[in-house]
Tab-separated table of C-alpha atoms and ligand atoms in Angstrom:
chain	number	residue	atom	x	y	z
A	1	UNK	CA	0.000	0.000	0.000
A	2	UNK	CA	2.753	2.373	0.977
A	3	UNK	CA	4.540	2.177	-2.408
A	4	UNK	CA	1.249	2.814	-4.190
A	5	UNK	CA	0.497	5.788	-1.973
A	6	UNK	CA	3.976	7.167	-2.618
A	7	UNK	CA	3.527	6.733	-6.361
A	8	UNK	CA	0.172	8.484	-6.247
A	9	UNK	CA	1.606	11.377	-4.235
A	10	UNK	CA	4.516	11.707	-6.618
A	11	UNK	CA	2.195	11.837	-9.653
A	12	UNK	CA	-0.061	14.401	-7.971
A	13	UNK	CA	2.975	16.476	-6.997
A	14	UNK	CA	4.137	16.613	-10.607
A	15	UNK	CA	0.761	18.002	-11.704
A	16	UNK	CA	0.774	20.463	-8.823
A	17	UNK	CA	4.331	21.612	-9.626
A	18	UNK	CA	3.433	22.251	-13.266
A	19	UNK	CA	0.431	24.312	-12.193
A	20	UNK	CA	2.582	26.265	-9.746
A	21	UNK	CA	5.136	26.954	-12.475
A	22	UNK	CA	2.306	28.307	-14.659
A	23	UNK	CA	1.262	30.470	-11.703
A	24	UNK	CA	4.737	32.011	-11.464
A	25	UNK	CA	4.459	32.958	-15.131
A	26	UNK	CA	1.025	34.486	-14.478
A	27	UNK	CA	2.328	36.451	-11.486
A	28	UNK	CA	5.181	37.811	-13.591
A	29	UNK	CA	2.788	38.652	-16.427
A	30	UNK	CA	0.623	40.778	-14.135
A	31	UNK	CA	3.454	42.487	-12.230
A	32	UNK	CA	6.740	43.008	-14.080
A	33	UNK	CA	6.529	41.564	-17.615
A	34	UNK	CA	6.981	44.090	-20.413
A	35	UNK	CA	3.936	44.210	-22.715
A	36	UNK	CA	6.028	42.712	-25.529
A	37	UNK	CA	6.026	39.407	-23.667
A	38	UNK	CA	2.264	38.914	-23.820
A	39	UNK	CA	1.859	36.598	-26.813
A	40	UNK	CA	4.655	34.189	-25.902
A	41	UNK	CA	3.628	34.214	-22.248
A	42	UNK	CA	0.067	33.149	-23.043
A	43	UNK	CA	1.435	30.238	-25.050
A	44	UNK	CA	3.928	29.234	-22.357
A	45	UNK	CA	1.283	29.195	-19.630
A	46	UNK	CA	-1.110	27.201	-21.807
A	47	UNK	CA	1.632	24.638	-22.513
A	48	UNK	CA	2.311	24.126	-18.794
A	49	UNK	CA	-1.379	23.963	-17.913
A	50	UNK	CA	-1.976	21.369	-20.612
A	51	UNK	CA	0.853	19.238	-19.271
A	52	UNK	CA	-0.527	19.597	-15.742
A	53	UNK	CA	-3.981	18.554	-16.978
A	54	UNK	CA	-2.511	15.485	-18.716
A	55	UNK	CA	-0.672	14.469	-15.556
A	56	UNK	CA	-3.730	15.028	-13.353
A	57	UNK	CA	-6.015	12.937	-15.560
A	58	UNK	CA	-3.559	10.110	-16.286
A	59	UNK	CA	-5.502	6.797	-16.031
A	60	UNK	CA	-2.666	5.535	-13.807
A	61	UNK	CA	-3.995	7.870	-11.099
A	62	UNK	CA	-7.450	6.300	-11.418
A	63	UNK	CA	-5.946	2.819	-11.026
A	64	UNK	CA	-3.912	3.855	-7.973
A	65	UNK	CA	-7.009	5.406	-6.385
A	66	UNK	CA	-8.925	2.154	-6.987
A	67	UNK	CA	-6.117	0.058	-5.521
A	68	UNK	CA	-5.897	2.318	-2.478
A	69	UNK	CA	-9.639	2.395	-1.786
A	70	UNK	CA	-9.568	-0.490	0.747
A	71	UNK	CA	-6.736	1.296	2.587
A	72	UNK	CA	-8.737	4.538	2.633
A	73	UNK	CA	-11.801	2.709	3.959
A	74	UNK	CA	-9.737	1.184	6.777
A	75	UNK	CA	-8.805	4.659	8.094
A	76	UNK	CA	-10.779	7.220	10.097
A	77	UNK	CA	-12.379	9.985	7.995
A	78	UNK	CA	-10.092	12.669	9.423
A	79	UNK	CA	-6.878	10.749	8.839
A	80	UNK	CA	-4.447	12.615	6.554
A	81	UNK	CA	-4.059	9.728	4.098
A	82	UNK	CA	-7.793	9.060	4.007
A	83	UNK	CA	-8.470	12.748	3.382
A	84	UNK	CA	-5.836	12.974	0.687
A	85	UNK	CA	-7.335	9.969	-1.114
A	86	UNK	CA	-10.889	11.295	-0.735
A	87	UNK	CA	-10.041	14.737	-2.138
A	88	UNK	CA	-7.768	13.331	-4.867
A	89	UNK	CA	-10.628	11.072	-6.000
A	90	UNK	CA	-13.063	13.990	-6.063
A	91	UNK	CA	-10.625	16.016	-8.197
A	92	UNK	CA	-9.832	13.104	-10.499
A	93	UNK	CA	-13.475	12.221	-11.114
A	94	UNK	CA	-14.348	15.836	-11.821
A	95	UNK	CA	-11.433	16.433	-14.172
A	96	UNK	CA	-11.812	13.205	-16.134
A	97	UNK	CA	-15.494	13.832	-16.822
A	98	UNK	CA	-14.693	16.872	-18.949
A	99	UNK	CA	-13.264	15.857	-22.348
A	100	UNK	CA	-9.998	17.609	-23.251
A	101	UNK	CA	-11.457	19.144	-26.426
A	102	UNK	CA	-14.374	20.608	-24.468
A	103	UNK	CA	-11.958	22.159	-21.941
A	104	UNK	CA	-9.980	23.557	-24.880
A	105	UNK	CA	-13.127	24.952	-26.514
A	106	UNK	CA	-14.116	26.684	-23.275
A	107	UNK	CA	-10.636	28.151	-22.783
A	108	UNK	CA	-10.518	29.444	-26.349
A	109	UNK	CA	-13.992	30.951	-26.114
A	110	UNK	CA	-13.119	32.619	-22.790
A	111	UNK	CA	-10.190	34.416	-24.385
A	112	UNK	CA	-12.264	35.603	-27.352
A	113	UNK	CA	-15.111	36.665	-25.124
A	114	UNK	CA	-12.778	38.546	-22.748
A	115	UNK	CA	-11.174	40.394	-25.659
A	116	UNK	CA	-14.606	41.391	-26.967
A	117	UNK	CA	-15.673	42.582	-23.504
A	118	UNK	CA	-12.510	44.673	-22.999
A	119	UNK	CA	-13.584	46.798	-25.992
A	120	UNK	CA	-17.355	46.542	-25.522
A	121	UNK	CA	-17.467	47.854	-21.961
A	122	UNK	CA	-15.983	51.317	-22.594
A	123	UNK	CA	-18.092	51.541	-25.771
A	124	UNK	CA	-21.268	50.611	-23.837
A	125	UNK	CA	-21.865	47.999	-26.526
A	126	UNK	CA	-23.926	45.105	-25.175
A	127	UNK	CA	-24.786	44.003	-28.729
A	128	UNK	CA	-21.102	43.139	-29.270
A	129	UNK	CA	-20.943	40.744	-26.316
A	130	UNK	CA	-24.456	39.253	-26.681
A	131	UNK	CA	-23.405	36.531	-29.191
A	132	UNK	CA	-20.410	35.731	-26.940
A	133	UNK	CA	-22.741	35.341	-23.961
A	134	UNK	CA	-25.055	33.075	-26.002
A	135	UNK	CA	-22.126	30.757	-26.592
A	136	UNK	CA	-20.940	31.027	-22.970
A	137	UNK	CA	-24.419	30.026	-21.812
A	138	UNK	CA	-24.430	27.081	-24.176
A	139	UNK	CA	-20.977	25.980	-22.973
A	140	UNK	CA	-22.023	26.402	-19.326
A	141	UNK	CA	-25.033	24.140	-19.868
A	142	UNK	CA	-22.893	21.581	-21.679
A	143	UNK	CA	-20.438	21.729	-18.778
A	144	UNK	CA	-23.246	20.823	-16.377
A	145	UNK	CA	-24.346	17.950	-18.621
A	146	UNK	CA	-21.014	16.210	-18.078
A	147	UNK	CA	-22.187	15.770	-14.466
A	148	UNK	CA	-25.540	14.005	-14.891
A	149	UNK	CA	-27.710	13.491	-11.858
A	150	UNK	CA	-27.616	17.073	-10.623
A	151	UNK	CA	-30.714	18.626	-9.059
A	152	UNK	CA	-30.173	22.073	-10.546
A	153	UNK	CA	-28.212	22.850	-13.706
A	154	UNK	CA	-26.029	25.346	-11.786
A	155	UNK	CA	-25.009	22.752	-9.173
A	156	UNK	CA	-22.048	21.257	-11.084
A	157	UNK	CA	-20.731	24.787	-11.750
A	158	UNK	CA	-21.101	25.790	-8.091
A	159	UNK	CA	-19.532	22.521	-6.962
A	160	UNK	CA	-16.349	23.421	-8.849
A	161	UNK	CA	-15.487	26.345	-6.557
A	162	UNK	CA	-17.691	25.616	-3.522
A	163	UNK	CA	-17.753	21.819	-3.183
A	164	UNK	CA	-20.957	20.504	-1.670
A	165	UNK	CA	-22.941	23.726	-2.076
A	166	UNK	CA	-26.120	23.561	-4.157
A	167	UNK	CA	-28.867	25.852	-5.421
A	168	UNK	CA	-31.252	24.045	-3.062
A	169	UNK	CA	-29.297	25.339	-0.040
A	170	UNK	CA	-28.043	28.658	-1.407
A	171	UNK	CA	-31.272	30.035	-2.879
A	172	UNK	CA	-33.262	30.058	0.397
A	173	UNK	CA	-30.204	31.259	2.341
A	174	UNK	CA	-29.666	34.217	0.001
A	175	UNK	CA	-33.388	34.947	-0.170
A	176	UNK	CA	-33.519	35.177	3.603
A	177	UNK	CA	-30.420	37.380	3.662
A	178	UNK	CA	-31.885	39.698	1.041
A	179	UNK	CA	-35.090	40.001	3.074
A	180	UNK	CA	-32.992	41.128	6.066
A	181	UNK	CA	-30.726	43.467	4.122
A	182	UNK	CA	-33.206	45.494	2.088
A	183	UNK	CA	-34.933	47.064	5.139
A	184	UNK	CA	-31.537	47.683	6.774
A	185	UNK	CA	-30.309	49.504	3.664
A	186	UNK	CA	-33.545	51.515	3.575
A	187	UNK	CA	-33.202	52.500	7.239
A	188	UNK	CA	-29.596	53.590	6.704
A	189	UNK	CA	-30.480	55.512	3.533
A	190	UNK	CA	-32.961	57.566	5.587
A	191	UNK	CA	-30.084	58.816	7.807
A	192	UNK	CA	-27.693	61.687	6.993
A	193	UNK	CA	-24.725	60.598	4.841
A	194	UNK	CA	-21.405	60.908	6.719
A	195	UNK	CA	-18.690	63.075	5.158
A	196	UNK	CA	-15.922	61.052	3.528
A	197	UNK	CA	-14.307	63.755	1.381
A	198	UNK	CA	-10.999	63.594	3.325
A	199	UNK	CA	-10.410	60.024	2.092
A	200	UNK	CA	-9.712	61.527	-1.344
A	201	UNK	CA	-7.009	63.989	-0.313
A	202	UNK	CA	-3.416	63.591	-1.450
A	203	UNK	CA	-1.685	60.586	0.181
A	204	UNK	CA	1.889	59.652	-0.784
A	205	UNK	CA	1.998	56.171	-2.189
A	206	UNK	CA	5.115	54.996	-0.321
A	207	UNK	CA	3.573	55.919	3.051
A	208	UNK	CA	0.363	54.090	2.154
A	209	UNK	CA	2.431	51.057	1.202
A	210	UNK	CA	4.436	51.094	4.464
A	211	UNK	CA	1.354	51.563	6.623
A	212	UNK	CA	-0.401	48.580	4.981
A	213	UNK	CA	2.689	46.360	5.212
A	214	UNK	CA	3.054	47.152	8.919
A	215	UNK	CA	-0.548	46.076	9.561
A	216	UNK	CA	-0.431	42.800	7.616
A	217	UNK	CA	2.873	41.915	9.303
A	218	UNK	CA	1.159	42.411	12.673
A	219	UNK	CA	-1.810	40.365	11.394
A	220	UNK	CA	0.590	37.443	10.924
A	221	UNK	CA	1.334	37.488	7.186
A	222	UNK	CA	4.846	36.011	6.973
A	223	UNK	CA	7.095	37.997	4.629
A	224	UNK	CA	9.750	35.275	4.879
A	225	UNK	CA	7.282	33.144	2.934
A	226	UNK	CA	5.637	35.885	0.933
A	227	UNK	CA	5.960	39.316	-0.644
A	228	UNK	CA	3.802	42.120	-1.965
A	229	UNK	CA	3.990	43.692	-5.430
A	230	UNK	CA	1.892	46.096	-7.436
A	231	UNK	CA	-0.668	45.096	-10.067
A	232	UNK	CA	-3.874	46.388	-11.721
A	233	UNK	CA	-6.322	43.930	-10.152
A	234	UNK	CA	-5.052	42.760	-6.752
A	235	UNK	CA	-4.990	39.028	-5.997
A	236	UNK	CA	-3.224	36.420	-3.840
A	237	UNK	CA	-1.259	33.560	-5.378
A	238	UNK	CA	0.336	30.438	-3.903
A	239	UNK	CA	3.387	28.812	-5.481
A	240	UNK	CA	4.219	26.604	-2.483
A	241	UNK	CA	3.919	26.596	1.298
A	242	UNK	CA	7.090	28.691	1.377
A	243	UNK	CA	5.956	31.259	-1.185
A	244	UNK	CA	2.476	32.795	-0.964
A	245	UNK	CA	2.336	36.259	-2.515
A	246	UNK	CA	-0.041	39.171	-2.521
A	247	UNK	CA	-0.473	42.001	-4.985
A	248	UNK	CA	-2.042	45.383	-4.438
A	249	UNK	CA	-2.576	48.772	-6.059
A	250	UNK	CA	-2.535	52.291	-4.698
A	251	UNK	CA	-4.135	55.506	-5.720
A	252	UNK	CA	-2.679	58.791	-4.529
A	253	UNK	CA	-6.162	60.256	-4.160
A	254	UNK	CA	-7.845	57.376	-2.401
A	255	UNK	CA	-6.530	56.378	1.006
A	256	UNK	CA	-8.700	53.301	1.507
A	257	UNK	CA	-8.643	51.529	-1.858
A	258	UNK	CA	-5.047	50.301	-1.540
A	259	UNK	CA	-5.083	49.775	2.210
A	260	UNK	CA	-8.165	47.565	2.304
A	261	UNK	CA	-7.103	45.631	-0.761
A	262	UNK	CA	-3.812	44.829	1.038
A	263	UNK	CA	-5.715	43.693	4.146
A	264	UNK	CA	-8.077	41.609	1.990
A	265	UNK	CA	-5.359	39.805	0.044
A	266	UNK	CA	-3.320	39.233	3.211
A	267	UNK	CA	-6.383	37.463	4.646
A	268	UNK	CA	-6.316	35.063	1.690
A	269	UNK	CA	-2.551	34.657	1.996
A	270	UNK	CA	-2.476	33.906	5.745
A	271	UNK	CA	-4.966	31.111	5.059
A	272	UNK	CA	-2.635	29.576	2.458
A	273	UNK	CA	0.450	30.100	4.635
A	274	UNK	CA	-1.356	28.374	7.502
A	275	UNK	CA	-2.209	25.150	5.646
A	276	UNK	CA	-0.300	22.211	7.231
A	277	UNK	CA	3.182	22.114	5.667
A	278	UNK	CA	2.866	18.352	5.019
A	279	UNK	CA	0.028	19.050	2.599
A	280	UNK	CA	2.157	21.139	0.248
A	281	UNK	CA	1.875	20.039	-3.422
A	282	UNK	CA	-0.866	17.521	-2.528
A	283	UNK	CA	-4.605	17.935	-3.223
A	284	UNK	CA	-5.020	19.041	0.416
A	285	UNK	CA	-2.537	21.896	0.077
A	286	UNK	CA	-4.941	24.780	-0.574
A	287	UNK	CA	-7.894	26.567	0.978
A	288	UNK	CA	-11.144	24.566	1.186
A	289	UNK	CA	-13.365	26.524	-1.205
A	290	UNK	CA	-13.970	29.918	-2.684
A	291	UNK	CA	-16.474	30.730	0.096
A	292	UNK	CA	-14.119	29.746	2.931
A	293	UNK	CA	-11.306	31.675	1.263
A	294	UNK	CA	-13.434	34.770	0.973
A	295	UNK	CA	-14.502	34.359	4.614
A	296	UNK	CA	-10.848	34.792	5.602
A	297	UNK	CA	-10.123	37.794	3.374
A	298	UNK	CA	-13.292	39.585	4.434
A	299	UNK	CA	-12.807	38.801	8.094
A	300	UNK	CA	-9.397	40.509	8.135
A	301	UNK	CA	-10.482	43.298	5.790
A	302	UNK	CA	-13.877	44.165	7.275
A	303	UNK	CA	-14.668	42.503	10.584
A	304	UNK	CA	-11.204	43.328	11.942
A	305	UNK	CA	-9.870	46.066	9.635
A	306	UNK	CA	-12.986	48.272	9.615
A	307	UNK	CA	-13.777	47.883	13.304
A	308	UNK	CA	-13.685	50.523	16.052
A	309	UNK	CA	-11.165	48.664	18.263
A	310	UNK	CA	-8.800	48.363	15.299
A	311	UNK	CA	-8.890	52.073	14.524
A	312	UNK	CA	-8.718	53.109	18.160
A	313	UNK	CA	-5.188	51.707	17.944
A	314	UNK	CA	-4.231	52.532	14.365
A	315	UNK	CA	-5.886	55.888	13.721
A	316	UNK	CA	-3.425	57.952	15.807
A	317	UNK	CA	-0.660	56.122	13.910
A	318	UNK	CA	-2.266	56.878	10.572
A	319	UNK	CA	-2.574	60.535	11.591
A	320	UNK	CA	1.130	60.537	12.483
A	321	UNK	CA	1.909	59.303	8.960
A	322	UNK	CA	-0.411	61.829	7.286
A	323	UNK	CA	-0.655	64.787	9.691
A	324	UNK	CA	-1.413	67.414	7.047
A	325	UNK	CA	-4.202	65.318	5.572
A	326	UNK	CA	-5.835	63.915	8.727
A	327	UNK	CA	-5.151	66.090	11.759
A	328	UNK	CA	-8.486	67.870	11.286
A	329	UNK	CA	-10.367	64.546	11.042
A	330	UNK	CA	-11.534	62.828	14.239
A	331	UNK	CA	-11.271	59.083	14.781
A	332	UNK	CA	-15.055	58.834	14.806
A	333	UNK	CA	-15.365	60.741	11.512
A	334	UNK	CA	-12.744	58.479	9.957
A	335	UNK	CA	-14.497	55.345	11.215
A	336	UNK	CA	-17.794	56.533	9.730
A	337	UNK	CA	-16.160	57.403	6.406
A	338	UNK	CA	-14.581	53.974	5.924
A	339	UNK	CA	-17.868	52.286	6.846
A	340	UNK	CA	-20.156	54.523	4.864
A	341	UNK	CA	-23.201	52.674	3.493
A	342	UNK	CA	-24.717	53.932	0.266
A	343	UNK	CA	-26.565	52.077	-2.501
A	344	UNK	CA	-24.221	52.258	-5.486
A	345	UNK	CA	-23.828	50.740	-8.924
A	346	UNK	CA	-20.420	49.080	-8.738
A	347	UNK	CA	-20.107	45.799	-6.827
A	348	UNK	CA	-16.378	45.968	-6.121
A	349	UNK	CA	-16.723	49.421	-4.535
A	350	UNK	CA	-19.786	48.515	-2.490
A	351	UNK	CA	-19.890	48.722	1.314
A	352	UNK	CA	-20.373	45.768	3.664
A	353	UNK	CA	-24.177	46.072	3.801
A	354	UNK	CA	-25.081	46.578	0.149
A	355	UNK	CA	-22.337	44.316	-1.244
A	356	UNK	CA	-24.369	41.150	-0.862
A	357	UNK	CA	-27.312	42.623	-2.742
A	358	UNK	CA	-25.008	43.072	-5.755
A	359	UNK	CA	-23.981	39.434	-5.454
A	360	UNK	CA	-27.494	38.063	-4.957
A	361	UNK	CA	-28.697	39.981	-8.036
A	362	UNK	CA	-26.018	38.292	-10.171
A	363	UNK	CA	-26.623	34.881	-8.613
A	364	UNK	CA	-30.370	35.034	-9.352
A	365	UNK	CA	-29.813	36.314	-12.907
A	366	UNK	CA	-27.372	33.538	-13.761
A	367	UNK	CA	-29.718	30.904	-12.366
A	368	UNK	CA	-32.509	32.317	-14.545
A	369	UNK	CA	-30.222	32.233	-17.613
A	370	UNK	CA	-29.190	28.633	-16.942
A	371	UNK	CA	-32.795	27.590	-16.264
A	372	UNK	CA	-33.847	29.180	-19.554
A	373	UNK	CA	-36.367	31.553	-17.982
A	374	UNK	CA	-34.267	34.586	-18.985
A	375	UNK	CA	-32.847	35.162	-22.485
A	376	UNK	CA	-29.493	36.872	-23.087
A	377	UNK	CA	-31.207	39.622	-25.077
A	378	UNK	CA	-33.336	40.470	-22.027
A	379	UNK	CA	-30.415	40.447	-19.596
A	380	UNK	CA	-29.719	44.225	-19.590
A	381	UNK	CA	-33.352	45.027	-18.733
A	382	UNK	CA	-33.483	42.311	-16.110
A	383	UNK	CA	-30.285	43.723	-14.592
A	384	UNK	CA	-31.795	47.189	-14.322
A	385	UNK	CA	-35.042	45.863	-12.858
A	386	UNK	CA	-33.119	43.897	-10.218
A	387	UNK	CA	-31.065	46.924	-9.187
A	388	UNK	CA	-34.192	49.013	-8.947
A	389	UNK	CA	-35.884	46.399	-6.795
A	390	UNK	CA	-32.967	45.644	-4.445
A	391	UNK	CA	-31.043	48.911	-4.259
A	392	UNK	CA	-33.479	51.502	-5.573
A	393	UNK	CA	-31.090	52.706	-8.277
A	394	UNK	CA	-30.392	52.103	-11.966
A	395	UNK	CA	-27.237	52.435	-14.031
A	396	UNK	CA	-27.318	55.204	-16.655
A	397	UNK	CA	-25.996	52.689	-19.207
A	398	UNK	CA	-24.765	49.093	-19.545
A	399	UNK	CA	-21.160	50.030	-18.776
A	400	UNK	CA	-21.949	50.235	-15.074
A	401	UNK	CA	-24.749	47.717	-15.466
A	402	UNK	CA	-24.559	44.327	-17.080
A	403	UNK	CA	-21.080	44.984	-18.549
A	404	UNK	CA	-19.351	45.822	-15.253
A	405	UNK	CA	-17.986	42.458	-14.052
A	406	UNK	CA	-15.406	40.416	-15.914
A	407	UNK	CA	-16.813	37.075	-14.680
A	408	UNK	CA	-19.449	36.219	-17.313
A	409	UNK	CA	-17.056	37.410	-20.026
A	410	UNK	CA	-14.069	35.315	-19.001
A	411	UNK	CA	-15.529	32.042	-17.720
A	412	UNK	CA	-18.768	30.115	-17.424
A	413	UNK	CA	-22.080	31.645	-16.406
A	414	UNK	CA	-22.675	30.286	-12.904
A	415	UNK	CA	-20.530	29.027	-10.069
A	416	UNK	CA	-18.514	32.088	-9.098
A	417	UNK	CA	-20.563	34.854	-7.499
A	418	UNK	CA	-22.029	32.772	-4.652
A	419	UNK	CA	-18.557	32.511	-3.080
A	420	UNK	CA	-18.446	36.214	-2.187
A	421	UNK	CA	-21.621	36.230	-0.140
A	422	UNK	CA	-20.920	32.792	1.308
A	423	UNK	CA	-17.624	34.294	2.466
A	424	UNK	CA	-19.389	37.088	4.351
A	425	UNK	CA	-21.840	34.680	5.959
A	426	UNK	CA	-19.130	32.198	6.975
A	427	UNK	CA	-16.700	34.900	8.070
A	428	UNK	CA	-19.219	36.164	10.642
A	429	UNK	CA	-19.857	32.604	11.862
A	430	UNK	CA	-16.120	31.998	12.303
A	431	UNK	CA	-15.675	35.376	14.011
A	432	UNK	CA	-18.480	34.596	16.449
A	433	UNK	CA	-16.901	31.231	17.276
A	434	UNK	CA	-13.421	32.773	17.650
A	435	UNK	CA	-14.613	35.512	20.002
A	436	UNK	CA	-16.709	33.078	22.050
A	437	UNK	CA	-13.655	30.863	22.480
A	438	UNK	CA	-11.375	33.853	23.220
A	439	UNK	CA	-13.298	36.812	24.663
A	440	UNK	CA	-10.034	38.809	24.670
A	441	UNK	CA	-9.791	38.957	20.880
A	442	UNK	CA	-11.446	42.383	20.664
A	443	UNK	CA	-9.266	43.851	23.425
A	444	UNK	CA	-6.171	42.479	21.735
A	445	UNK	CA	-7.174	44.117	18.457
A	446	UNK	CA	-7.504	47.430	20.307
A	447	UNK	CA	-3.832	46.963	21.314
A	448	UNK	CA	-2.726	46.199	17.753
A	449	UNK	CA	-2.320	42.512	18.716
A	450	UNK	CA	-3.704	39.817	16.469
A	451	UNK	CA	-1.955	36.626	17.620
A	452	UNK	CA	-4.987	35.232	19.491
A	453	UNK	CA	-7.258	35.540	16.488
A	454	UNK	CA	-4.610	34.373	14.036
A	455	UNK	CA	-3.808	31.248	16.019
A	456	UNK	CA	-7.493	30.391	16.524
A	457	UNK	CA	-8.015	30.628	12.760
A	458	UNK	CA	-4.836	28.635	12.098
A	459	UNK	CA	-5.981	25.823	14.419
A	460	UNK	CA	-9.604	25.714	13.350
A	461	UNK	CA	-9.513	26.665	9.665
A	462	UNK	CA	-6.112	27.224	8.058
A	463	UNK	CA	-4.209	24.048	8.908
A	464	UNK	CA	-6.919	21.747	7.512
A	465	UNK	CA	-6.443	22.961	3.932
A	466	UNK	CA	-8.924	21.049	1.782
A	467	UNK	CA	-9.347	18.198	4.275
A	468	UNK	CA	-12.850	19.336	5.185
A	469	UNK	CA	-15.528	20.896	2.985
A	470	UNK	CA	-16.993	24.268	3.930
A	471	UNK	CA	-20.032	22.584	5.503
A	472	UNK	CA	-17.807	20.286	7.537
A	473	UNK	CA	-15.701	23.202	8.779
A	474	UNK	CA	-18.812	25.147	9.771
A	475	UNK	CA	-20.203	22.106	11.570
A	476	UNK	CA	-16.918	21.537	13.442
A	477	UNK	CA	-16.540	25.175	14.419
A	478	UNK	CA	-20.142	26.192	15.183
A	479	UNK	CA	-21.706	22.821	15.921
A	480	UNK	CA	-24.443	23.430	13.368
A	481	UNK	CA	-25.317	24.135	9.753
A	482	UNK	CA	-24.485	27.354	7.899
A	483	UNK	CA	-26.781	30.134	9.099
A	484	UNK	CA	-27.091	33.812	8.238
A	485	UNK	CA	-27.863	34.726	11.867
A	486	UNK	CA	-24.315	35.629	13.039
A	487	UNK	CA	-23.815	37.749	9.930
A	488	UNK	CA	-27.127	39.602	10.236
A	489	UNK	CA	-26.460	40.183	13.952
A	490	UNK	CA	-22.992	41.535	13.106
A	491	UNK	CA	-24.339	43.959	10.472
A	492	UNK	CA	-27.242	45.115	12.646
A	493	UNK	CA	-24.942	45.648	15.615
A	494	UNK	CA	-22.249	47.528	13.753
A	495	UNK	CA	-24.359	49.670	11.447
A	496	UNK	CA	-27.231	50.082	13.895
A	497	UNK	CA	-24.771	51.650	16.342
A	498	UNK	CA	-23.099	53.742	13.662
A	499	UNK	CA	-26.316	55.101	12.143
A	500	UNK	CA	-28.314	55.212	15.366
A	501	UNK	CA	-31.040	52.865	14.151
A	502	UNK	CA	-32.959	50.047	15.807
A	503	UNK	CA	-30.594	47.129	16.251
A	504	UNK	CA	-33.169	44.382	16.928
B	601	LIG	ZN1	-11.008	37.856	-2.205
């Protein structure tokens, strides 16, 4: 058994190493590569990814998994070997169901569609992308059909990034959340809007950079096993346990854009750095799902990084860095400005309360497209109607409407957006559990100390990697199923206090 397990691990490591090598090329492409490198770089990454795919779907892996099944069944569920075999089988079955030419067709279409969107968005030209979306929808449905036996056509797409999650569980959860959020947004909108004009004063980039780096170092992001560089669209990327990087961007006239993107990406990166070292280059060596990942980034960005205790410690320090810009701004005014709630058109700029409404709108629209109850040609109108209904506003044109997000124009329709709101819901559940287990967490944060929270997350979430699904993690940590209650209580508490509205 042991030789077979070693052979399996070695084959899986080869596939993982090829993917990591492709990731290094991607990181370079988005940070330092001169534009002249673009064409060759695309080809080089595709070549590595194809090799990785061949290795990962080699029938020899299927045979090893079959041979090792009795061994897996003899072990407890939580055993490392049993978990590795379970997750490797899940990956192998999923990857081998999709024929190579279909994967190629999807990849090729994604590139064409993305290139069309890049031009269509500034030109406000939905007609240009409509035929692309028709094909994307067709490909997304065909994708689902490679996984027969699903309850809802979006389930196989969701399962790809949030294993175990289904429309049957997400739809009622999101519906309930929406029902709680809309009246909260309305109540806040009836209050005076706090002043946030000072956020857009002149802030030297290098000082912004240093301030953010100091915070994420205190958070527990390990720069011996990571680094930060600049890019257009910030992201986190893992090459190995010893090299988990973040990227960020700064704007001289926006103090919070760069800072909170650094805190967000560091949240993702600490999760990856905290995965058990033994799991590196195995199927367990990553975060559990897109939702759990987002729970970690949003916890450090919002629940910690936009909290009063946090700024009671850091605001005097921020003022010391930017005295000319902030000495006339009180801590309370700053806190209100960075937590300002306002219905707006752009998802990525949305505040903590309205953000989920943006996500739920997209989730419902993509389900309707996949179900066939909404046609592509009617999508722009449906988008506007949804925004009117949920947020009481409408985009002046499609640029800031149906054309705003890259997702539907660079991948399948379905399976991506749910992760963002799941992350918020789970993040609040994890936060509640962490603070119940360690009531000092909030006091520590007010002292600029994060070790208690970081080590609780490392023990309960990070180290497990992909060993447990999101549902299993939630069950282990909270003792129950995923619920919106901790999240709604968090939002009501925080924003009720800030806006002086009824918190019950
Ligand atoms: Zn994120």
